[in-house]
């Protein structure tokens, strides 16, 4: 019994890792395509927000389009890349 109690005290909860999905500027995607893809795959993103992100991507070279649990970030990163958007490597944190 004492060993089991010690093991339970040693259990440390580690927060689930987060990921950051960043789209990069390129010379082949149109604003319209970027907006359509973001609205299609990123939950709760509005067309107005997607347009603002597209302008940020164009003007600053990149934009953070989603952050949250790593598993979801991996999915969105893959989906956006499959639609032809230029993606930065998935960031943790």
mmCIF file of N, CA and C in Angstrom:
data_model
loop_
_atom_site.group_PDB
_atom_site.id
_atom_site.type_symbol
_atom_site.label_atom_id
_atom_site.label_comp_id
_atom_site.label_asym_id
_atom_site.label_seq_id
_atom_site.Cartn_x
_atom_site.Cartn_y
_atom_site.Cartn_z
ATOM 1 N N UNK A 1 0.811 -1.190 0.000
ATOM 2 C CA UNK A 1 0.000 0.000 0.000
ATOM 3 C C UNK A 1 0.861 1.262 0.000
ATOM 4 N N UNK A 2 1.942 1.276 0.765
ATOM 5 C CA UNK A 2 2.783 2.472 0.860
ATOM 6 C C UNK A 2 3.395 2.820 -0.487
ATOM 7 N N UNK A 3 3.794 1.800 -1.256
ATOM 8 C CA UNK A 3 4.386 2.069 -2.570
ATOM 9 C C UNK A 3 3.367 2.707 -3.504
ATOM 10 N N UNK A 4 2.139 2.243 -3.453
ATOM 11 C CA UNK A 4 1.100 2.802 -4.313
ATOM 12 C C UNK A 4 0.847 4.276 -3.962
ATOM 13 N N UNK A 5 0.822 4.597 -2.699
ATOM 14 C CA UNK A 5 0.618 5.976 -2.268
ATOM 15 C C UNK A 5 1.755 6.869 -2.750
ATOM 16 N N UNK A 6 2.979 6.361 -2.713
ATOM 17 C CA UNK A 6 4.120 7.130 -3.181
ATOM 18 C C UNK A 6 4.000 7.365 -4.685
ATOM 19 N N UNK A 7 3.611 6.348 -5.444
ATOM 20 C CA UNK A 7 3.460 6.499 -6.890
ATOM 21 C C UNK A 7 2.408 7.557 -7.216
ATOM 22 N N UNK A 8 1.312 7.571 -6.499
ATOM 23 C CA UNK A 8 0.255 8.538 -6.762
ATOM 24 C C UNK A 8 0.725 9.963 -6.472
ATOM 25 N N UNK A 9 1.539 10.131 -5.453
ATOM 26 C CA UNK A 9 2.052 11.457 -5.134
ATOM 27 C C UNK A 9 3.035 11.935 -6.185
ATOM 28 N N UNK A 10 3.715 11.005 -6.860
ATOM 29 C CA UNK A 10 4.713 11.375 -7.844
ATOM 30 C C UNK A 10 4.098 11.701 -9.205
ATOM 31 N N UNK A 11 2.847 11.399 -9.401
ATOM 32 C CA UNK A 11 2.193 11.666 -10.678
ATOM 33 C C UNK A 11 2.098 13.174 -10.877
ATOM 34 N N UNK A 12 2.615 13.613 -12.003
ATOM 35 C CA UNK A 12 2.598 15.036 -12.320
ATOM 36 C C UNK A 12 1.765 15.218 -13.580
ATOM 37 N N UNK A 13 0.809 16.100 -13.511
ATOM 38 C CA UNK A 13 -0.002 16.361 -14.687
ATOM 39 C C UNK A 13 0.701 17.392 -15.554
ATOM 40 N N UNK A 14 0.876 17.024 -16.800
ATOM 41 C CA UNK A 14 1.524 17.894 -17.761
ATOM 42 C C UNK A 14 0.436 18.433 -18.687
ATOM 43 N N UNK A 15 0.394 19.731 -18.880
ATOM 44 C CA UNK A 15 -0.634 20.273 -19.766
ATOM 45 C C UNK A 15 -0.452 19.768 -21.192
ATOM 46 N N UNK A 16 -1.563 19.578 -21.879
ATOM 47 C CA UNK A 16 -1.509 19.126 -23.269
ATOM 48 C C UNK A 16 -0.808 20.187 -24.103
ATOM 49 N N UNK A 17 0.118 19.788 -24.962
ATOM 50 C CA UNK A 17 0.860 20.786 -25.738
ATOM 51 C C UNK A 17 -0.038 21.520 -26.735
ATOM 52 N N UNK A 18 0.288 22.774 -26.964
ATOM 53 C CA UNK A 18 -0.431 23.581 -27.937
ATOM 54 C C UNK A 18 0.399 23.724 -29.198
ATOM 55 N N UNK A 19 -0.268 24.050 -30.278
ATOM 56 C CA UNK A 19 0.404 24.293 -31.546
ATOM 57 C C UNK A 19 -0.064 25.603 -32.139
ATOM 58 N N UNK A 20 0.801 26.167 -32.986
ATOM 59 C CA UNK A 20 0.489 27.437 -33.650
ATOM 60 C C UNK A 20 0.567 27.218 -35.158
ATOM 61 N N UNK A 21 -0.514 27.564 -35.859
ATOM 62 C CA UNK A 21 -0.611 27.382 -37.306
ATOM 63 C C UNK A 21 -0.366 28.739 -37.973
ATOM 64 N N UNK A 22 0.707 28.812 -38.754
ATOM 65 C CA UNK A 22 1.111 30.065 -39.383
ATOM 66 C C UNK A 22 1.149 29.886 -40.897
ATOM 67 N N UNK A 23 0.461 30.789 -41.593
ATOM 68 C CA UNK A 23 0.454 30.790 -43.057
ATOM 69 C C UNK A 23 1.449 31.844 -43.533
ATOM 70 N N UNK A 24 2.234 31.471 -44.547
ATOM 71 C CA UNK A 24 3.250 32.360 -45.105
ATOM 72 C C UNK A 24 2.787 32.970 -46.424
ATOM 73 N N UNK A 25 3.322 34.125 -46.735
ATOM 74 C CA UNK A 25 3.047 34.780 -48.018
ATOM 75 C C UNK A 25 3.736 33.995 -49.128
ATOM 76 N N UNK A 26 3.116 34.009 -50.297
ATOM 77 C CA UNK A 26 3.720 33.386 -51.476
ATOM 78 C C UNK A 26 3.236 34.145 -52.712
ATOM 79 N N UNK A 27 3.725 33.733 -53.863
ATOM 80 C CA UNK A 27 3.374 34.423 -55.108
ATOM 81 C C UNK A 27 2.306 33.695 -55.918
ATOM 82 N N UNK A 28 1.731 32.626 -55.383
ATOM 83 C CA UNK A 28 0.782 31.878 -56.209
ATOM 84 C C UNK A 28 -0.639 31.795 -55.646
ATOM 85 N N UNK A 29 -0.855 32.077 -54.384
ATOM 86 C CA UNK A 29 -2.215 32.033 -53.840
ATOM 87 C C UNK A 29 -2.854 33.417 -53.888
ATOM 88 N N UNK A 30 -4.108 33.447 -54.326
ATOM 89 C CA UNK A 30 -4.842 34.707 -54.359
ATOM 90 C C UNK A 30 -5.438 34.990 -52.979
ATOM 91 N N UNK A 31 -5.767 36.249 -52.749
ATOM 92 C CA UNK A 31 -6.443 36.611 -51.504
ATOM 93 C C UNK A 31 -7.716 35.780 -51.355
ATOM 94 N N UNK A 32 -8.483 35.679 -52.440
ATOM 95 C CA UNK A 32 -9.757 34.951 -52.395
ATOM 96 C C UNK A 32 -9.551 33.495 -51.982
ATOM 97 N N UNK A 33 -8.534 32.846 -52.548
ATOM 98 C CA UNK A 33 -8.282 31.446 -52.204
ATOM 99 C C UNK A 33 -7.902 31.306 -50.728
ATOM 100 N N UNK A 34 -7.031 32.181 -50.248
ATOM 101 C CA UNK A 34 -6.628 32.136 -48.833
ATOM 102 C C UNK A 34 -7.855 32.295 -47.942
ATOM 103 N N UNK A 35 -8.695 33.265 -48.251
ATOM 104 C CA UNK A 35 -9.901 33.511 -47.451
ATOM 105 C C UNK A 35 -10.814 32.287 -47.470
ATOM 106 N N UNK A 36 -11.068 31.730 -48.640
ATOM 107 C CA UNK A 36 -11.954 30.566 -48.750
ATOM 108 C C UNK A 36 -11.429 29.384 -47.946
ATOM 109 N N UNK A 37 -10.135 29.136 -48.020
ATOM 110 C CA UNK A 37 -9.541 28.005 -47.295
ATOM 111 C C UNK A 37 -9.613 28.238 -45.784
ATOM 112 N N UNK A 38 -9.291 29.435 -45.339
ATOM 113 C CA UNK A 38 -9.349 29.713 -43.899
ATOM 114 C C UNK A 38 -10.774 29.559 -43.367
ATOM 115 N N UNK A 39 -11.747 30.086 -44.094
ATOM 116 C CA UNK A 39 -13.142 29.978 -43.647
ATOM 117 C C UNK A 39 -13.591 28.518 -43.640
ATOM 118 N N UNK A 40 -13.139 27.734 -44.620
ATOM 119 C CA UNK A 40 -13.544 26.323 -44.719
ATOM 120 C C UNK A 40 -12.979 25.472 -43.580
ATOM 121 N N UNK A 41 -11.738 25.716 -43.175
ATOM 122 C CA UNK A 41 -11.081 24.792 -42.246
ATOM 123 C C UNK A 41 -10.875 25.305 -40.822
ATOM 124 N N UNK A 42 -10.753 26.586 -40.629
ATOM 125 C CA UNK A 42 -10.485 27.090 -39.282
ATOM 126 C C UNK A 42 -11.820 27.387 -38.599
ATOM 127 N N UNK A 43 -12.099 26.729 -37.478
ATOM 128 C CA UNK A 43 -13.406 26.883 -36.832
ATOM 129 C C UNK A 43 -13.688 28.323 -36.418
ATOM 130 N N UNK A 44 -14.910 28.714 -36.643
ATOM 131 C CA UNK A 44 -15.448 30.003 -36.190
ATOM 132 C C UNK A 44 -14.771 31.216 -36.815
ATOM 133 N N UNK A 45 -13.985 31.046 -37.859
ATOM 134 C CA UNK A 45 -13.367 32.209 -38.493
ATOM 135 C C UNK A 45 -14.384 32.818 -39.460
ATOM 136 N N UNK A 46 -14.526 34.108 -39.388
ATOM 137 C CA UNK A 46 -15.453 34.815 -40.274
ATOM 138 C C UNK A 46 -14.726 35.241 -41.539
ATOM 139 N N UNK A 47 -15.497 35.567 -42.552
ATOM 140 C CA UNK A 47 -14.897 36.049 -43.794
ATOM 141 C C UNK A 47 -14.122 37.335 -43.538
ATOM 142 N N UNK A 48 -14.653 38.222 -42.697
ATOM 143 C CA UNK A 48 -13.945 39.473 -42.389
ATOM 144 C C UNK A 48 -12.603 39.196 -41.726
ATOM 145 N N UNK A 49 -12.585 38.264 -40.779
ATOM 146 C CA UNK A 49 -11.330 37.913 -40.099
ATOM 147 C C UNK A 49 -10.351 37.268 -41.081
ATOM 148 N N UNK A 50 -10.868 36.407 -41.964
ATOM 149 C CA UNK A 50 -10.021 35.742 -42.956
ATOM 150 C C UNK A 50 -9.404 36.765 -43.907
ATOM 151 N N UNK A 51 -10.184 37.787 -44.305
ATOM 152 C CA UNK A 51 -9.637 38.842 -45.165
ATOM 153 C C UNK A 51 -8.547 39.619 -44.437
ATOM 154 N N UNK A 52 -8.777 39.919 -43.162
ATOM 155 C CA UNK A 52 -7.760 40.633 -42.374
ATOM 156 C C UNK A 52 -6.479 39.801 -42.285
ATOM 157 N N UNK A 53 -6.620 38.499 -42.087
ATOM 158 C CA UNK A 53 -5.440 37.623 -42.023
ATOM 159 C C UNK A 53 -4.737 37.563 -43.373
ATOM 160 N N UNK A 54 -5.506 37.509 -44.467
ATOM 161 C CA UNK A 54 -4.908 37.477 -45.810
ATOM 162 C C UNK A 54 -4.090 38.749 -46.051
ATOM 163 N N UNK A 55 -4.608 39.894 -45.621
ATOM 164 C CA UNK A 55 -3.863 41.148 -45.765
ATOM 165 C C UNK A 55 -2.619 41.148 -44.881
ATOM 166 N N UNK A 56 -2.724 40.569 -43.690
ATOM 167 C CA UNK A 56 -1.549 40.469 -42.812
ATOM 168 C C UNK A 56 -0.490 39.566 -43.437
ATOM 169 N N UNK A 57 -0.923 38.451 -44.004
ATOM 170 C CA UNK A 57 0.015 37.532 -44.671
ATOM 171 C C UNK A 57 0.736 38.267 -45.793
ATOM 172 N N UNK A 58 -0.022 39.018 -46.592
ATOM 173 C CA UNK A 58 0.566 39.744 -47.717
ATOM 174 C C UNK A 58 1.488 40.867 -47.245
ATOM 175 N N UNK A 59 1.062 41.597 -46.235
ATOM 176 C CA UNK A 59 1.823 42.762 -45.797
ATOM 177 C C UNK A 59 3.002 42.459 -44.896
ATOM 178 N N UNK A 60 2.855 41.432 -44.053
ATOM 179 C CA UNK A 60 3.910 41.136 -43.078
ATOM 180 C C UNK A 60 4.663 39.847 -43.383
ATOM 181 N N UNK A 61 4.195 39.101 -44.364
ATOM 182 C CA UNK A 61 4.880 37.873 -44.760
ATOM 183 C C UNK A 61 4.373 36.619 -44.074
ATOM 184 N N UNK A 62 3.555 36.775 -43.032
ATOM 185 C CA UNK A 62 3.035 35.615 -42.314
ATOM 186 C C UNK A 62 1.926 36.065 -41.368
ATOM 187 N N UNK A 63 1.089 35.108 -40.979
ATOM 188 C CA UNK A 63 0.068 35.393 -39.969
ATOM 189 C C UNK A 63 -0.246 34.119 -39.198
ATOM 190 N N UNK A 64 -0.419 34.283 -37.912
ATOM 191 C CA UNK A 64 -0.888 33.204 -37.051
ATOM 192 C C UNK A 64 -2.392 33.089 -37.285
ATOM 193 N N UNK A 65 -2.841 31.947 -37.818
ATOM 194 C CA UNK A 65 -4.259 31.801 -38.147
ATOM 195 C C UNK A 65 -5.024 30.966 -37.125
ATOM 196 N N UNK A 66 -4.298 30.192 -36.314
ATOM 197 C CA UNK A 66 -4.967 29.397 -35.277
ATOM 198 C C UNK A 66 -3.932 28.920 -34.270
ATOM 199 N N UNK A 67 -4.331 28.869 -32.998
ATOM 200 C CA UNK A 67 -3.496 28.247 -31.974
ATOM 201 C C UNK A 67 -4.409 27.531 -30.999
ATOM 202 N N UNK A 68 -3.907 26.425 -30.485
ATOM 203 C CA UNK A 68 -4.679 25.616 -29.556
ATOM 204 C C UNK A 68 -4.064 24.244 -29.431
ATOM 205 N N UNK A 69 -4.852 23.254 -28.996
ATOM 206 C CA UNK A 69 -4.321 21.909 -28.783
ATOM 207 C C UNK A 69 -3.547 21.388 -30.004
ATOM 208 N N UNK A 70 -2.398 20.801 -29.728
ATOM 209 C CA UNK A 70 -1.476 20.379 -30.782
ATOM 210 C C UNK A 70 -2.132 19.463 -31.806
ATOM 211 N N UNK A 71 -2.943 18.526 -31.361
ATOM 212 C CA UNK A 71 -3.557 17.581 -32.293
ATOM 213 C C UNK A 71 -4.435 18.310 -33.312
ATOM 214 N N UNK A 72 -5.217 19.272 -32.866
ATOM 215 C CA UNK A 72 -6.037 20.064 -33.789
ATOM 216 C C UNK A 72 -5.157 20.927 -34.678
ATOM 217 N N UNK A 73 -4.122 21.509 -34.110
ATOM 218 C CA UNK A 73 -3.205 22.341 -34.893
ATOM 219 C C UNK A 73 -2.577 21.522 -36.021
ATOM 220 N N UNK A 74 -2.212 20.290 -35.735
ATOM 221 C CA UNK A 74 -1.631 19.417 -36.766
ATOM 222 C C UNK A 74 -2.628 19.198 -37.899
ATOM 223 N N UNK A 75 -3.890 18.969 -37.543
ATOM 224 C CA UNK A 75 -4.929 18.752 -38.547
ATOM 225 C C UNK A 75 -5.111 19.989 -39.421
ATOM 226 N N UNK A 76 -5.263 21.166 -38.804
ATOM 227 C CA UNK A 76 -5.463 22.389 -39.579
ATOM 228 C C UNK A 76 -4.254 22.694 -40.452
ATOM 229 N N UNK A 77 -3.071 22.479 -39.917
ATOM 230 C CA UNK A 77 -1.828 22.699 -40.675
ATOM 231 C C UNK A 77 -1.823 21.818 -41.920
ATOM 232 N N UNK A 78 -2.183 20.571 -41.753
ATOM 233 C CA UNK A 78 -2.205 19.628 -42.879
ATOM 234 C C UNK A 78 -3.276 20.023 -43.900
ATOM 235 N N UNK A 79 -4.460 20.384 -43.425
ATOM 236 C CA UNK A 79 -5.551 20.746 -44.326
ATOM 237 C C UNK A 79 -5.223 21.997 -45.137
ATOM 238 N N UNK A 80 -4.695 23.015 -44.490
ATOM 239 C CA UNK A 80 -4.359 24.253 -45.198
ATOM 240 C C UNK A 80 -3.256 24.001 -46.228
ATOM 241 N N UNK A 81 -2.260 23.214 -45.839
ATOM 242 C CA UNK A 81 -1.190 22.874 -46.771
ATOM 243 C C UNK A 81 -1.693 22.075 -47.958
ATOM 244 N N UNK A 82 -2.630 21.164 -47.721
ATOM 245 C CA UNK A 82 -3.196 20.353 -48.800
ATOM 246 C C UNK A 82 -3.983 21.209 -49.794
ATOM 247 N N UNK A 83 -4.475 22.348 -49.335
ATOM 248 C CA UNK A 83 -5.206 23.272 -50.216
ATOM 249 C C UNK A 83 -4.272 24.226 -50.945
ATOM 250 N N UNK A 84 -2.970 24.068 -50.731
ATOM 251 C CA UNK A 84 -1.993 24.851 -51.473
ATOM 252 C C UNK A 84 -1.450 26.073 -50.760
ATOM 253 N N UNK A 85 -1.891 26.324 -49.517
ATOM 254 C CA UNK A 85 -1.333 27.466 -48.795
ATOM 255 C C UNK A 85 0.099 27.140 -48.385
ATOM 256 N N UNK A 86 0.932 28.157 -48.345
ATOM 257 C CA UNK A 86 2.317 27.984 -47.933
ATOM 258 C C UNK A 86 2.380 28.096 -46.429
ATOM 259 N N UNK A 87 2.830 27.028 -45.785
ATOM 260 C CA UNK A 87 2.773 26.928 -44.334
ATOM 261 C C UNK A 87 4.163 27.003 -43.720
ATOM 262 N N UNK A 88 4.249 27.724 -42.604
ATOM 263 C CA UNK A 88 5.455 27.660 -41.774
ATOM 264 C C UNK A 88 5.419 26.313 -41.057
ATOM 265 N N UNK A 89 6.569 25.809 -40.629
ATOM 266 C CA UNK A 89 6.535 24.588 -39.824
ATOM 267 C C UNK A 89 5.636 24.795 -38.598
ATOM 268 N N UNK A 90 4.907 23.756 -38.239
ATOM 269 C CA UNK A 90 4.013 23.827 -37.081
ATOM 270 C C UNK A 90 4.837 24.165 -35.842
ATOM 271 N N UNK A 91 4.409 25.188 -35.130
ATOM 272 C CA UNK A 91 5.122 25.612 -33.914
ATOM 273 C C UNK A 91 4.424 25.067 -32.684
ATOM 274 N N UNK A 92 5.204 24.654 -31.726
ATOM 275 C CA UNK A 92 4.648 24.273 -30.410
ATOM 276 C C UNK A 92 4.653 25.495 -29.524
ATOM 277 N N UNK A 93 3.582 25.599 -28.738
ATOM 278 C CA UNK A 93 3.571 26.686 -27.763
ATOM 279 C C UNK A 93 2.444 27.631 -27.898
#
